[in-house]
Coordinates of C-alpha atoms in Angstrom, one line a residue:
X25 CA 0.0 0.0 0.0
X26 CA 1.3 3.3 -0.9
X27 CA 1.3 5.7 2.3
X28 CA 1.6 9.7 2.1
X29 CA 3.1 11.2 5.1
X30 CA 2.7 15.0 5.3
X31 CA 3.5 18.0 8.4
X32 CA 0.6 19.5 9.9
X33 CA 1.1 22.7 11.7
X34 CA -1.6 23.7 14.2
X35 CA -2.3 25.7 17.1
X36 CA -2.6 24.8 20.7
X37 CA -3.4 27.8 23.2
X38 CA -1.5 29.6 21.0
X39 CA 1.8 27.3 21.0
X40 CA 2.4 26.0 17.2
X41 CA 3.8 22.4 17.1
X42 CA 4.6 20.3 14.2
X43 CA 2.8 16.9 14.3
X44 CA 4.0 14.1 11.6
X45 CA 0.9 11.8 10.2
X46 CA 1.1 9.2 8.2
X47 CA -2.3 8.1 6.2
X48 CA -3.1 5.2 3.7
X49 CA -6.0 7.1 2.5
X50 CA -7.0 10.9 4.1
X51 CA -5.3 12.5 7.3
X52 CA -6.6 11.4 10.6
X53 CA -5.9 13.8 12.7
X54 CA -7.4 16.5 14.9
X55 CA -7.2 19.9 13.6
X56 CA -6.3 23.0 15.9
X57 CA -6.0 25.3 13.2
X58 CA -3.7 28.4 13.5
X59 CA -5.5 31.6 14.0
X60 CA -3.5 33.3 11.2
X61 CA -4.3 30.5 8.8
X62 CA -8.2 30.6 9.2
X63 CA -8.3 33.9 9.0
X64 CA -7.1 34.3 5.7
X65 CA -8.7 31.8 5.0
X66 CA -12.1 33.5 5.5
X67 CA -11.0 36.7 4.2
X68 CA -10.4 34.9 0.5
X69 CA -14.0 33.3 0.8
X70 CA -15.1 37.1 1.1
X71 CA -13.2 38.4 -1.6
X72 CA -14.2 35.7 -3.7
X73 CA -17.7 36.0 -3.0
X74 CA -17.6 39.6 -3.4
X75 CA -16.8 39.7 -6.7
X76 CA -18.5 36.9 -7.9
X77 CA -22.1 38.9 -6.6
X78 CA -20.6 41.7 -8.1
X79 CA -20.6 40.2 -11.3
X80 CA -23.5 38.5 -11.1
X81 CA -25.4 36.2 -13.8
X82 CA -24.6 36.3 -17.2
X83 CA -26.6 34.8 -19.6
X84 CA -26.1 33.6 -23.2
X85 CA -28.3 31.8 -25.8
X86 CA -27.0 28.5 -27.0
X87 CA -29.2 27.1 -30.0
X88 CA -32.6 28.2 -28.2
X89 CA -31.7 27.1 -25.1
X90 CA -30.9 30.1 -22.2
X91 CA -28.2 29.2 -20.5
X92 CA -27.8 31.4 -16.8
X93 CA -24.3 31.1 -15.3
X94 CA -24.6 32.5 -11.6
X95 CA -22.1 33.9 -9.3
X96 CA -21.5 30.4 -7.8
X97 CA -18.8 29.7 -11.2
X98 CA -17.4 33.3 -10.3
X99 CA -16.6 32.7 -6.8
X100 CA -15.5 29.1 -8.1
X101 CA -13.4 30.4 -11.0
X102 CA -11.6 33.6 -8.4
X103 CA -11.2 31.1 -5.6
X104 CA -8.9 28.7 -7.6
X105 CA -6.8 32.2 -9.7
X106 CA -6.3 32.8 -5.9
X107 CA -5.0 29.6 -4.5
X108 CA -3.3 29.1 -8.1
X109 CA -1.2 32.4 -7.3
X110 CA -0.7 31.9 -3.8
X111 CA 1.0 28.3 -4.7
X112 CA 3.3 30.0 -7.8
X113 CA 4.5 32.6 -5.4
X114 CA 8.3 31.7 -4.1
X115 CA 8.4 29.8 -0.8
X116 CA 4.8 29.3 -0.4
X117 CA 4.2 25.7 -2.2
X118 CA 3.7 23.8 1.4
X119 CA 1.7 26.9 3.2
X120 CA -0.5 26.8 0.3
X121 CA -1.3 23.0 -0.1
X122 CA -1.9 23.4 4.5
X123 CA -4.4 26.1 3.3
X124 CA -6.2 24.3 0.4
X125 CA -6.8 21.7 3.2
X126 CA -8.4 24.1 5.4
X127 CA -10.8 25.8 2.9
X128 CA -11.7 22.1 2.0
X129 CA -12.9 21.7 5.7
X130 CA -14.8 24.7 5.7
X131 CA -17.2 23.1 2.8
X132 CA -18.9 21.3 5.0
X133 CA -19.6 23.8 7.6
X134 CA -20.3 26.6 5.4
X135 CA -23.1 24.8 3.3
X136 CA -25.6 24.7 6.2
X137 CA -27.0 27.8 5.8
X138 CA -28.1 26.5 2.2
X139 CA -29.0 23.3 3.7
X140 CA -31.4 25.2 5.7
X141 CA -32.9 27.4 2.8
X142 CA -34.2 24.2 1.1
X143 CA -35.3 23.0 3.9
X144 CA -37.9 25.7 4.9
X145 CA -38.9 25.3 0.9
X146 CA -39.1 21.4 1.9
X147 CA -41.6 22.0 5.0
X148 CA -43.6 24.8 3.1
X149 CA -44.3 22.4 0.0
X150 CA -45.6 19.4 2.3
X151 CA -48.9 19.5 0.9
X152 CA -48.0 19.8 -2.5
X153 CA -46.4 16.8 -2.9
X154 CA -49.1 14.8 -0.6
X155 CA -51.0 15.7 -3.4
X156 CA -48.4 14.5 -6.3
X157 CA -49.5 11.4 -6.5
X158 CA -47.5 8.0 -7.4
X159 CA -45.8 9.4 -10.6
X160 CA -43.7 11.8 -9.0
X161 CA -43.0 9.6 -6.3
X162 CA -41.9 6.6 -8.4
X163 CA -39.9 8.8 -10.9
X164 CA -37.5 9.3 -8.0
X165 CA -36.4 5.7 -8.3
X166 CA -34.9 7.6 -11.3
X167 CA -31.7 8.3 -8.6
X168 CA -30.9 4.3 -9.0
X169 CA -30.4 4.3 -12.7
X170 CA -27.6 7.2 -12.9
X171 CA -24.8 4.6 -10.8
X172 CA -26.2 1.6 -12.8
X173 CA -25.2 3.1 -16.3
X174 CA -22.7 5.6 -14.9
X175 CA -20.7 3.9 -12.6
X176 CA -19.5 0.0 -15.1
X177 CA -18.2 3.1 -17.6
X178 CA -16.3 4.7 -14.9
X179 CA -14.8 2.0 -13.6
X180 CA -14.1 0.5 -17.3
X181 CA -12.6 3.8 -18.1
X182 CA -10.5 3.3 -15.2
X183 CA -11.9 5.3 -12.7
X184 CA -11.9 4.2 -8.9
X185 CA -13.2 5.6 -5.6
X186 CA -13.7 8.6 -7.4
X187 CA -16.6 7.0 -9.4
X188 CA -18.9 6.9 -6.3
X189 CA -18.8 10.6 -5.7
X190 CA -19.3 11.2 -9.4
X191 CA -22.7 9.0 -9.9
X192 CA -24.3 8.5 -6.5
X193 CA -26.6 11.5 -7.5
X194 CA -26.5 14.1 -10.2
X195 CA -25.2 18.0 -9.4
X196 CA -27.0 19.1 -6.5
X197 CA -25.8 21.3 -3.6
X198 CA -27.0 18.5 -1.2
X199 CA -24.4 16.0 -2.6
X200 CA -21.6 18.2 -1.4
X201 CA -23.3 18.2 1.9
X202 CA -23.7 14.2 1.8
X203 CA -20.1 13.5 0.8
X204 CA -18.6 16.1 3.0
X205 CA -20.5 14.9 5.8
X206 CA -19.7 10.8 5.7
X207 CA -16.3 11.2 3.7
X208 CA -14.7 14.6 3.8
X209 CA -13.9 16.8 0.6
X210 CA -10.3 15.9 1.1
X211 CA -10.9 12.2 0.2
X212 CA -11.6 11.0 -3.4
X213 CA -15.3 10.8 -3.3
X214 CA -15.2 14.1 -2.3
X215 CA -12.6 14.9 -5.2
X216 CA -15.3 12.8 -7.4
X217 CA -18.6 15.1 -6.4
X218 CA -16.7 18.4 -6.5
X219 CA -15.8 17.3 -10.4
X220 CA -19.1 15.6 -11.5
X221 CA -20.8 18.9 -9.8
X222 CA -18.8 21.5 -11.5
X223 CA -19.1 19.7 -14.9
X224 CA -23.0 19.7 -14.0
X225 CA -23.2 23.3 -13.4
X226 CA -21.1 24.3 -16.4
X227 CA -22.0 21.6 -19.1
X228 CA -25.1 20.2 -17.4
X229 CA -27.8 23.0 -18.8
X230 CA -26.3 22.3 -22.0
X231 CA -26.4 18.7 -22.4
X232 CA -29.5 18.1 -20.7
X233 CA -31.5 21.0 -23.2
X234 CA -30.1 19.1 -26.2
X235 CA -30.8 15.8 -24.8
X236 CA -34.4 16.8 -23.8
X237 CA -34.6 18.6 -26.8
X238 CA -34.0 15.6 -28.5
X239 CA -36.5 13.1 -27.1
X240 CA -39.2 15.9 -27.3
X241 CA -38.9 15.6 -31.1
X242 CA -39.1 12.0 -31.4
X243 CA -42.6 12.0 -29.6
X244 CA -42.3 9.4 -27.5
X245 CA -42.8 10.3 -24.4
X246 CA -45.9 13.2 -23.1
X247 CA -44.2 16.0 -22.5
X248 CA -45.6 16.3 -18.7
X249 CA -43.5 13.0 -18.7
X250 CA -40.4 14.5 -19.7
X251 CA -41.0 17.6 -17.4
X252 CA -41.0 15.2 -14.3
X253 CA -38.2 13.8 -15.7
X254 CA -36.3 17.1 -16.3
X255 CA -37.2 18.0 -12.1
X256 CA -34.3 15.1 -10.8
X257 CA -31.9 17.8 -11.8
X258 CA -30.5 21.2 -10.5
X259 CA -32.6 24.5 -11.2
X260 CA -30.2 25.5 -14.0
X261 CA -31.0 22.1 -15.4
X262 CA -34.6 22.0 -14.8
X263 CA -34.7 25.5 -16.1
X264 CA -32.7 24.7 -19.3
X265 CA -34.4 21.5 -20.1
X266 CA -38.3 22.9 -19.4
X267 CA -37.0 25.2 -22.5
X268 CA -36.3 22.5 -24.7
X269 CA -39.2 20.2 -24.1
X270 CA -41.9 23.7 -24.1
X271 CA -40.0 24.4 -27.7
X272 CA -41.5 21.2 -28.7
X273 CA -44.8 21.5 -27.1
X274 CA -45.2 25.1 -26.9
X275 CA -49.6 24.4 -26.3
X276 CA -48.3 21.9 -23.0
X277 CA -46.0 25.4 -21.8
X278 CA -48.2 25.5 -18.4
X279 CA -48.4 22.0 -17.5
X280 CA -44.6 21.8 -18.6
X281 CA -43.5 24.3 -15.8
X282 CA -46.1 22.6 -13.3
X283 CA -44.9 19.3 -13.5
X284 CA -41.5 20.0 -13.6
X285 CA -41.8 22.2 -10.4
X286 CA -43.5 19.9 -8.5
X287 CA -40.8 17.0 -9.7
X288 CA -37.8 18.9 -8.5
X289 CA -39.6 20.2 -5.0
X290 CA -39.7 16.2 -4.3
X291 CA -36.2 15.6 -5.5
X292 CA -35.2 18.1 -3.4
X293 CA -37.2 17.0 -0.1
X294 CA -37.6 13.0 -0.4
X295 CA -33.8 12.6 -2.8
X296 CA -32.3 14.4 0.6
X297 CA -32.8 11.1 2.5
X298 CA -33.1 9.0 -0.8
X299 CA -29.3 9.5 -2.0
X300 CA -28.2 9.6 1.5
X301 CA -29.9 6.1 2.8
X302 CA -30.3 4.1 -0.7
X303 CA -28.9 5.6 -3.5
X304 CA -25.2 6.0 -1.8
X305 CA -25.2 3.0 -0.2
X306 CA -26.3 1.1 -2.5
X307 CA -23.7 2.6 -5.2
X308 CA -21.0 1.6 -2.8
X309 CA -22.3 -1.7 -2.8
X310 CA -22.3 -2.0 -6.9
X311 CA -18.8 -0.7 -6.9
X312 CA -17.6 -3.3 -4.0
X313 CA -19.3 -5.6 -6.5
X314 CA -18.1 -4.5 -10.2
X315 CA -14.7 -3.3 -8.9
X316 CA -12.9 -5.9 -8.9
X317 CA -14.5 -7.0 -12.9
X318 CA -14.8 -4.1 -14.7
X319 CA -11.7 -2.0 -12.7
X320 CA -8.6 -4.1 -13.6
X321 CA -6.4 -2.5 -15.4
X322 CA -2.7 -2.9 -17.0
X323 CA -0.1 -0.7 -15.4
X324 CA 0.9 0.5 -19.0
X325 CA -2.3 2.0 -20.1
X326 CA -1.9 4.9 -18.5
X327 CA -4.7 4.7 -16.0
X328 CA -3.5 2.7 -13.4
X329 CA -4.6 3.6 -9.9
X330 CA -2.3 3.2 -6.8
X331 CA -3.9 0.9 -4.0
X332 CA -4.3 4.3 -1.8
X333 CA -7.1 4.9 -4.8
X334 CA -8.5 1.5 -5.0
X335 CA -9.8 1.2 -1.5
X336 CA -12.9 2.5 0.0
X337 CA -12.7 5.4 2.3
X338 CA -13.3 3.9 5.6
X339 CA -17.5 4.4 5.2
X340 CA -17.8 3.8 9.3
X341 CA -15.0 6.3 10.4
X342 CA -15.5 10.1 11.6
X343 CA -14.4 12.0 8.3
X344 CA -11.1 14.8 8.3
X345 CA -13.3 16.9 10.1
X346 CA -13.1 19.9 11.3
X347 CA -13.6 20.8 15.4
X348 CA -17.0 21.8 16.9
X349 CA -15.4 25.4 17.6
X350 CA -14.4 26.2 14.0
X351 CA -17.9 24.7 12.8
X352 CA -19.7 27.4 14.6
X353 CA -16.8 30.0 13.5
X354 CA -17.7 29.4 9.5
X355 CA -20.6 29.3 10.2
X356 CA -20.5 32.8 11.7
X357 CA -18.2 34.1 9.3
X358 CA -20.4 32.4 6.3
X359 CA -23.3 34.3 8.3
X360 CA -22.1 37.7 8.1
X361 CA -21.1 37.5 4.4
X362 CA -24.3 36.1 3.3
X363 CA -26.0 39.4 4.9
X364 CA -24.0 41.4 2.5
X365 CA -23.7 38.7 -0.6
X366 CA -27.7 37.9 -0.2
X367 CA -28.0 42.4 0.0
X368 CA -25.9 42.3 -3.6
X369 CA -28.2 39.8 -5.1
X370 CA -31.6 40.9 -3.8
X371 CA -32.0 44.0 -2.7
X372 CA -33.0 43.2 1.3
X373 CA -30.5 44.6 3.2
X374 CA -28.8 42.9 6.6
X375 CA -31.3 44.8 8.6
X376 CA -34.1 42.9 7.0
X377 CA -32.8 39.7 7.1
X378 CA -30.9 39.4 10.1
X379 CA -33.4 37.9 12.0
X380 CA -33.8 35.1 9.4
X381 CA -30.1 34.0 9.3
X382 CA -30.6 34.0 13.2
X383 CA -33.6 31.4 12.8
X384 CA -31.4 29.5 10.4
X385 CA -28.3 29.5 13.4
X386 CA -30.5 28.5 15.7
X387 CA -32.1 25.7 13.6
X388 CA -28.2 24.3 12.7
X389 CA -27.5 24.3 16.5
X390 CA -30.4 22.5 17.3
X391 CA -29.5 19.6 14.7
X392 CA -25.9 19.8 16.4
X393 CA -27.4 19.4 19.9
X394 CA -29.7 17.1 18.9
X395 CA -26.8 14.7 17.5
X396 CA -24.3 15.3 20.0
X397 CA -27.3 13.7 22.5
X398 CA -28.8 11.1 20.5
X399 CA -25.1 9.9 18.7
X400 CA -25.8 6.2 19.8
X401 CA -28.4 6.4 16.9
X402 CA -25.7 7.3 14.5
X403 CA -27.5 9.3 11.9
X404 CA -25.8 12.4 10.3
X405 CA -26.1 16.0 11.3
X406 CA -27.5 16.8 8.0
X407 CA -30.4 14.6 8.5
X408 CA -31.3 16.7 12.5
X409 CA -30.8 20.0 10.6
X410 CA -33.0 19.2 7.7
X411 CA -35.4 17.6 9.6
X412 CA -35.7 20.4 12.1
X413 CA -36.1 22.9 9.8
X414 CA -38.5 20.8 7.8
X415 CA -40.7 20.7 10.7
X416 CA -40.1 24.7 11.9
X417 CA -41.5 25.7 8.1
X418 CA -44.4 23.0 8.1
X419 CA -47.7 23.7 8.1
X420 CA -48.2 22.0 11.5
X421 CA -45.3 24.5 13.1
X422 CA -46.7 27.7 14.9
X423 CA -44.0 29.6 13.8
X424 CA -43.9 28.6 10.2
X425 CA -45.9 32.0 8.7
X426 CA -43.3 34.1 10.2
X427 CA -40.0 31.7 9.1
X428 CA -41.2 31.8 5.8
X429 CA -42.3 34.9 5.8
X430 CA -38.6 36.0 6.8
X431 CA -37.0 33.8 4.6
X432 CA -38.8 35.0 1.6
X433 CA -36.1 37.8 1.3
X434 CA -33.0 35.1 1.7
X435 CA -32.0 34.1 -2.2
X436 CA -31.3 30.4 -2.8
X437 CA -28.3 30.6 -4.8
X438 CA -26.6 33.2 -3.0
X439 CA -26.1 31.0 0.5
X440 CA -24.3 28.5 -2.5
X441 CA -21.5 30.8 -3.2
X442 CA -19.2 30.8 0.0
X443 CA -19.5 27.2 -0.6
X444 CA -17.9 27.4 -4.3
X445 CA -15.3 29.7 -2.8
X446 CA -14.1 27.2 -0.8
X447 CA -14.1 25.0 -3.2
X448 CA -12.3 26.8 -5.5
X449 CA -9.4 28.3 -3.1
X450 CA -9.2 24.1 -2.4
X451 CA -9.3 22.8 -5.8
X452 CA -5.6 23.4 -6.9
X453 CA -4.4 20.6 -4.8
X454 CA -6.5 18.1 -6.8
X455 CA -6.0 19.6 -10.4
X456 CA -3.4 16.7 -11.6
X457 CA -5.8 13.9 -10.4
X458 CA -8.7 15.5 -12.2
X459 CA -6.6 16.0 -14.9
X460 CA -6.0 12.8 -15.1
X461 CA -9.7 12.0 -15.0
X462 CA -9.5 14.3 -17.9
X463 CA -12.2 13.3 -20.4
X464 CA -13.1 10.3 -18.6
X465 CA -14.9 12.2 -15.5
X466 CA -16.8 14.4 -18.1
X467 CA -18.2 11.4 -19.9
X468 CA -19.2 9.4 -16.4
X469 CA -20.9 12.5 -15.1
X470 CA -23.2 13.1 -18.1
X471 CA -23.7 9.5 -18.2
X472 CA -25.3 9.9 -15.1
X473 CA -27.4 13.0 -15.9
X474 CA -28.6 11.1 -19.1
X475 CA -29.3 7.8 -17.1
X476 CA -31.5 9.4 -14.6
X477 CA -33.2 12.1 -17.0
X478 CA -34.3 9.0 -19.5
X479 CA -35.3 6.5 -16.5
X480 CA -37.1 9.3 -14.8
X481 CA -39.3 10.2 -17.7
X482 CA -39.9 6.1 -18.5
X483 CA -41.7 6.0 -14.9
X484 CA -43.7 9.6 -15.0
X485 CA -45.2 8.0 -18.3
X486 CA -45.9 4.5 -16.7
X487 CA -47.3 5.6 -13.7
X488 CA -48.4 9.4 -15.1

């Protein structure tokens, strides 16, 4: 087995030691993080999600299809020229790899906030999708199909561990969230849903507009079918497909928007706890399965994999993650820069929505607590949080009117884009293994997106 051994520096009431590790597959240590290092840290995030609101979406026409790219892919893009300069400059190689790690931490905390967001949509939408009926419940079986065709072509193309983040569920914000959570960004299913959800968010619109586009025209399926279909994805993908198939069908245009809606509100409440409980698991499973069939390879084609690759991150063991006290300060941080990024992108100032963002605090620290006392049950911190929040926005909660009230002025995508700039001022650290994915990744991921697209419309028109 190949091992890495790296120096970690970190901060003990305020004494720096050097601690040597040694790892067959991610660090497992403890992080004390220097104060100096988190700091600047932070203070890229808010540079990085500065300008990307500043910039703000730009849109472009491709065929007929709008395509929207929002300041998420700006924050992404400026995060990564950062860390790429800060690595070039003389000296700084092994302070900027130390730093990479600790913005690839932050992920995990500083995605709560969005976590929460969907959430109150979640609890708000309860009725409307007691009222959706078995088609848009059974086209989320749609999730299983996307490893089944995705993951035998990564894994023939040579693809390991990698392969699980990449096909386990199509580019959504919650995967992050998922991975983070049980496997840490640092690890390579993290490295594997960081690629499959940037390709998603830059070539996802595209392909999924021509591939709906497609099908429309060969009048097969109704297109109310191939709207529910269309809702597994991400909004930009919904958005971008719901074009494609309404070009078709201009007469079906309502129903089109409906169906699709009401498709991607369950995918976004039920797939929470359907990726997490059945569609990850049981893509690790195929892979323990296929692996050793489909992933041998010779050592002179190029794609070998080291056994540090090959093997499964430990799925029972505590992640590289990071302490309660720097959970609660990104979250802060991420707090305070979301009053100003959320101002940028819609218009409510911090005064008007500081009382939501305290809700939203309050709602993460109850998940925490609520784990931290009910641990022997094992179940994630994503899972307390969501739930909590699904419940505080339901219509059975007497507080609900004024939570979503409040929340009405928080955007969506704004609480995504600290979340990008960590993941771009983190990236440049995995850049030669996603190179070396190259082509490969690209192809698995819209695999994926086609395989659960296609499987999702088939059921809407069985059960529709």
């Amino acid at each position: 087995m190949h091992e890495a051994t790296e120096s970690v520096t970190v901060l003990d009431t305020g004494l720096e030691k050097t601690v040597s590790e040694t790892h067959p597959q991610k660090p497992q240590q403890k992080k004390l993080l220097s104060v100096s290092a988190v700091v600047f840290v932070y203070g890229m995030m808010i540079v990085c999600v500065g300008l990307a609101e500043a910039i703000g979406n730009v849109e472009f026409f491709f065929g007929k299809t709008r395509i929207v790219l929002f300041p998420i892919i700006w924050a992404l893009l400026v995060g990564v020229i950062i860390s790429f300069a800060h690595r070039s400059m003389r000296g700084q190689a092994e302070n900027s790899l130390r730093l990479q790690r600790i913005a690839s931490l932050f992920i995990q905390s500083g995605i709560y906030f969005f976590v929460i967001k969907i959430s109150f949509n979640i609890g708000k939408d309860l009725p409307v999708l007691y009222r959706a009926g078995w088609a848009l419940a059974f086209q989320e079986v749609g999730h299983f199909v996307g490893p089944l065709v995705a993951l035998p072509l990564a894994l023939v193309l040579g693809i390991k561990r990698e392969a699980v983040g990449a096909t386990f569920s199509i580019g959504r914000e919650v995967s992050i969230a998922i991975v983070s959570e049980r496997y840490g960004m640092n690890s390579p299913e993290g490295r594997g849903v960081m690629a499959e959800y940037i390709i998603g968010t830059i070539f996802g619109a595209v392909f999924i507009a021509t591939l709906a586009g497609f099908i429309s025209g060969l009048d097969w399926f109704k297109p109310t079918s191939l709207a529910m279909g269309a809702g597994v994805g991400s909004g930009s993908m919904m958005a971008a497909a719901m074009a494609a198939i309404a070009a078709h069908h201009p007469e079906a245009e309502a129903q089109i928007v409906s169906f699709a809606g009401a498709a991607n509100i369950l995918t976004t409440a039920v797939g929470t706890y359907f990726i997490m409980f059945l569609a990850l698991p049981m893509t690790n499973w195929l892979y323990n399965r296929l692996e050793p069939v489909l992933g041998r390879r010779k050592a002179d084609d190029g794609w070998a994999e080291t056994a540090e690759e090959t093997k499964p991150s430990a799925a029972g063991e505590k992640p590289d993650s990071p302490p309660v006290w720097e959970m609660f300060a990104t979250m802060t941080v991420c707090g305070v820069t979301l009053l100003f990024s959320n101002w940028i992108a819609t218009g409510f100032s911090p005064a008007e929505t500081i009382a939501v963002f305290a809700i939203m605090a309050a709602l993460i620290l109850v998940g925490y607590v609520l784990q931290r006392l009910l641990s022997f049950l094992h179940i994630p911190l994503l899972i307390w949080m969501t739930t909590a929040a699904v419940l505080a926005a339901s219509p059975i909660s007497p507080v609900a009117g004024y939570i979503l009230k409040t929340s009405a002025s928080v955007g969506v995508m704004p609480l995504a884009t600290p979340v990008l700039a960590f993941a771009g001022l983190s990236l440049v650290k995995d850049l030669p293994v996603l190179k070396n994915l190259g082509w490969r990744i690209v192809a698995v991921s819209l695999a994926a997106n086609a395989g659960t697209f296609i499987f999702g419309t088939i059921l809407a028109e069985i059960f529709h």
